[in-house]
Structures are given as C-alpha cells and as structure tokens.
Amino acid sequence: MPNPLHIKSGGRLVLSVPLILFMDDVSGNISKQWNKHHVVYMSNASMPREMVEKEFCIHFVTSSPHATPLELMNGVSKSVRKTMEEGVITWDCKNKTEVMLIAYNVFIAGDNPMQAEECSHAGLHCNYFRRTCNVGGTNQEKMSDSGYMNLFKCGELHTPERTLAEIKKQVELAKLPGGTEKLKGAVASSGIHDPVSMSIINHLLELGKQLRKRKAGVPAKPEAEVQVQLEKEFELALGGLSLDDHINPLLGMPGVNIHQDTPTEILHTILLGIVKYFWGLTTYILEKAQQLNLFKAWLESINKDGLNSPTLGAEYICHYKGGLIGKHFKSLAQVMPYLIYDLVPQHVLDGWTLIGELVVLLWHTAIDDVDEYLTTLTHTIQNFLSISAQCAPSILITKAKFHFLLHLPDYIRRFGPAILFSTEQYESFNHVFWLASIYSNQQAPSHDTCQAFSGQDIIKHMVTGGHWYDEKMKKWVHAGEHITTFLKAHPEQNHLVGLPICCSIDIFTQCLTGYAQLPTIPGDQGKRSKISPCIQWHLTLSATINMPGEDSQVSKRSSLYYKCLAFTTVSLDKAAVGSHVVLCVAMVDEILVPHGKHHAQHIAVHCFKFLPELHPTLHVPQLRLPETIHQLVVTPEDILCVVNVQHDCMAEGKNCKEMQHVPIQQEHVETTKMHPTVVHASTNAYLLNTHALHNYQLISAVIPKALHSQIGSSIVVDHHSL
Ligand SMILES: [Zn+2]
Ligand SMILES: [Zn+2]
C-alpha cells in the first residue's frame, strides 16, 4: 500500500511546514486616537531561530477593524486546514524539483488576554486561572491554606473536549427560565466564556424573556410551548450547520490542543508582568523611605559594560517609573540587586536576585541538557513564588501571571526555549502593519492592507531568488541575475525589506575580531583630528610583562605601536581599556596596534580569581585580584567577550556611601548642571554579574564547576513554613 500522501502528491516529495500564528490588536492611526484592528501574522517554525526573529520572515496574514479575533481565526484555521487536506505544490530550489507542502499549526503566540480569548477563557481577572489547568476558585477558597498551596502547583490540565462540553452546557442553560442568572453562575464557576457562541446565546435569552413575559389578562404560555419555540429558533439560528460550527473554531481544530498550544508569553508575563510588579513594590518602598534620589544616583553610576547597550537612563526611569516599557524592565532585571542591596528588606532583594536568575534562564537561546535545564528552572520558579508570597501574599491570588510561571517548564519541553514563543518580534512588526495601514483611505482598510502586503511579499519572494509557476511557459521560473543580486548591491533596500546586513560583513571591517579604531588627538583650530603618534615597544606596558616562551622581545624592540582605546572581541563585542573580559575573567590594560595597521596584535590584561563561595546575599560569583598581580599579553582571538563586573560595595563592611558631583552631558556638551554619582571604596572585592543576558553562555562557561552547583540551589526557601 503506498502512503496516501504519496498518491495525493503525485509521487513528489512531501514536506510538512510547522506554522506559528500570532494575533494581536493594534491601532491603525497616526494620532493617539485608538483605531483598533485585529491582526494575524505567521512565521515558519522550521527555520533557524536567528531567521525566525527577523522582520523579513514574518508574514502578514489578515487584519480587520470589524471582525472579532475568533472570526479571523476561523478564516485562518480554515485555510490552514485546506493546505493540510490538499497540500501546496511548489518548487524546491535546492533540489530543483517539485515538492508538496503540508502546513500545520504548531502553536499560537499572543499576549495573555488574547490567548485567554483563544481558549474561551473568561480572562485574567476571573477567579479561575484556567487557561491551561483547573487551578483557582473563589477568593475565599484561594485564601484558605490548601487553596493557597494549590496556587503553587500545576492543576489538572484542560482538554478542548471538556471546554467544548461546558460551552454546549451554557447554550442549553440559555434556553431555561431564568437563563441569564444561571449562565452568569456557570461562567463564574467554570471560568469558561465563549465569545463566538455568544450571539446565539444572547438571542435565545432575549427570546425566552419575551415568550415568558406575563401580560395583564393573558395567561402565561406553558413552559413546554416556550421550549418548543426556543428549539425552533435555535435550529434557525444555526442556519443548517451544527452547533460546533458556531463555537470557537480553535477548540475543534485538528492536531491542536488549544489549552496547551498557547504557550505563556515571556514579554508580557515576565517583563511586563512579574518584573513590573516587583518594580512597583520596590519604588513604593524607596519612595516611602525617601530614597528615590539615592537610587537614581546609584543607577546613574552602575557599570553597564558588557550588558550590550542596556536601556538604563536614570533620569527617565526615575521620572517615568510608572510608565516603563519592556526594554527598561529587561535591563533593570539584570542589575537591580546591585542598586538596592541596602535600601530594601532582604526578601525583596532575594526576589530581584531570583528574577535575575529567572530572566537569564528564560532568555536562553539554546538548551544543551533539557532535563537539567528544566530542573533548575522549576526550582527557580518555585523559589521565586515563595519569595513573592513573603513580599506580598495577596499578589499570588490576584495576579494570575505568577501562577502562569509554573506552566513554563511544560511549554519549554513542548516547544523549546521560551524565546521562541516570545512575541517581541511580532510586536515590532506591528510598526510595519501601521505603516501599511495609515496610507489607506480607510474606506476598506482590511482590503487595502492585504493588497499592500501581498505586493510586498511578492517582491520579497522575487528579489531573494524565489520561484513561481509560469502558466504560459508551463514551467517554474525565477528572476534574472540583475534582480537577484540587487539587494546585495543596495544595503538600504536590503534593510527596507527587513533583511539583516550580515551578508556584507566584509564591507564592515569593524565586525572582525581584533579590529581597533586608531587613537586620535584633536586637530588644530577647526581642523580634523589626527591619528596620535606611535610609541616604541619598549615603552609599552606589554613589554614589561614576561610571557613564557616569548623571546622575541629583542626583535620587537624597535617596532612602533598605536595605543588604542578599544577593540573587537571574538563574539564581536567592543572591549575598551578597563573593560572586563572573558579568557579567565580579566581586565584590559593596554591595546596595541602595529604601525600602519588597524588590527590589534597585543592585548595586556590582568586576571581575577574566583572565591570558592557565592556572595552570601547576592548569590553571584565573587572575584578578587590575587596578591601578586597576574598579568598576561594575549591576542584579540583569545578574548571571547566582554562581561559585566560590579564592585562589591558591602565587602569588608565598607558601604560605598561617598557621592561625587559630576557635570551632566547634554548633546555631547558638558553643562554646568551637576548630578551625584557613587564613588566606590578601594576594596578589592568584585562580583561577576551572572544575570547579564548578553553572552550568558560564555559567562557561564568561565565559572568554576563548584560554583555552578551553588548557583542552581542558591536561595533555599522553606515552602511549607509560609
Ligand atoms: Zn495552572
Ligand atoms: Zn562600591
């Protein structure tokens, strides 16, 4: 028996294409007036992560200012089902043959309210958190000891069948006398609410009320008669279809378990959820103690090196502390413990330390050992929930996002690193949608945007060498050489279609390991700055460091070198003099570029050593300079990346309390305005910031094994004592 797909494809190779669907609501207006559109985007989940994230690889599917999200999803799920049943014949440009594609939906990304709607859940504020599991209850139940402990566990998982049955029960309730109240009760007790069948339900409720109305002098209609008439109306409302066709289409979609295929999204749940709650709590404590200005000074002076351009503008963050966005929270999560260690109670500090650990775990781009990773993650989440319960016990009852954390390990086991189902890339794509929407005259906005995007998709397909079937020539054709090479020669257009410029790396030599910008000195009045003069080898710091096996000191003696300020590392970070880098953990002292070149040759560094224990309160590795300074001269290829190292301000009981006033810079110009910054005491005590997201893999690799096991079990919390 040949495979049925073999017959369907006519002997062609059959490939399946997993799709990620995303749905959101965006405004289609330039002004602040909210012009709500629901949009659906899609990406191909079989591509590497680096490509899935690119704007180029996100495809617009549909949008409408009128249709409800589930009505749009109904259309989308119908066309996905069609390709599943019929297949799509296309050209495999690699193997130069026709193939058949079968698309299926792997998961649906979106923010929590949208996902709740997709699951026919009554929403985040409902007593039951049941999007995925059946945990919840009335506030009274949740406040009881056993009910509260249940919030720390995953409950029984939901099935689409059960949800479907509940919705059908609700439709039946609508036919009974007193249906409105009964229905309200059913929604509240089950947490299930289906917007799609709502029109039928409302129709039945309204009709029931009219039929049962008592008029003066006319006897009430017998209940049996009312029921018969309602049934008749119900059949009519179904319009010849079954009830299933009038219920959330995602519940019955083949191959989709909507309760498990709507993974918890990390941008809204973590950054705009739990990190935001903790930020609110922390600023409340700081404000009450009137320490916000002190906090601002600390934030101003924090070492940001190695964090890959974080968004930590102290002025902005403190002024608009109630209106921060995702990238602020992402940056704050990486440095908070170093800023507030002596300003807040210990459990709030522990909360931030665990947030730091959690954020690094969830922003992993790859997972080597799934079981080990998930054990650590589950442990961290449990600890975090216990700490949150200590900080603000009611938050676990009122905020469902804390409970959602518990489901993350299962989603990661099902779909891979959490960053894959992050919606950040789709949220940025909303800007592209917006640009397409504002040029419409708004007579038929969905039609206009669909046309704009289909035109764009065709161009993207053609210029990147895609094939299409030519009806006249009866064969697969593709664009000529002048068109397919166009983007390479035009980086601006390349950028406009959302492709990365990595193909032209040789143009940008800055992107190469070892590249160093030559040092300059300001030119004479009005003239351009000049390259500063070279110095001789024997005058450099590197010449004083004896490297074993290096006996070419003599031959270098007369060579000339530029002393540069920064160079590019192996991971393409920019490391400056004074930066902390990974080789061991070291600090850069000198960067030498031979005369006439742009490529660094010798890098002088001095190394730090790890203490055998983690820091007792901050739970990060501690670094010290050894008694005899260990200096090295290495090449740029030895330096893997830049890391974030912070001063341990509480070491030896010496809090760095001293403040220094420095002038504020505005648009590259120093002003006479001053702001305070922290002066660190000269204690030999440093901390390796393991909460930094940038280069987390390289940082983790440099930490001694013994410390790793301590990080995994850092803050021991007694869950039952709560
Ligand atoms: Zn749950
Ligand atoms: Zn300090």
mmCIF file of C-alpha atoms in Angstrom, residues 468-475 477:
data_model
loop_
_atom_site.group_PDB
_atom_site.id
_atom_site.type_symbol
_atom_site.label_atom_id
_atom_site.label_comp_id
_atom_site.label_asym_id
_atom_site.label_seq_id
_atom_site.Cartn_x
_atom_site.Cartn_y
_atom_site.Cartn_z
ATOM 1 C CA TRP A 468 6.932 30.762 -9.360
ATOM 2 C CA TYR A 469 4.971 28.784 -11.941
ATOM 3 C CA ASP A 470 4.583 30.476 -15.305
ATOM 4 C CA GLU A 471 1.246 29.449 -16.826
ATOM 5 C CA LYS A 472 2.292 30.360 -20.388
ATOM 6 C CA MET A 473 5.669 28.661 -20.392
ATOM 7 C CA LYS A 474 4.325 25.783 -18.271
ATOM 8 C CA LYS A 475 7.395 25.731 -16.059
ATOM 9 C CA VAL A 477 10.774 30.364 -13.388
#
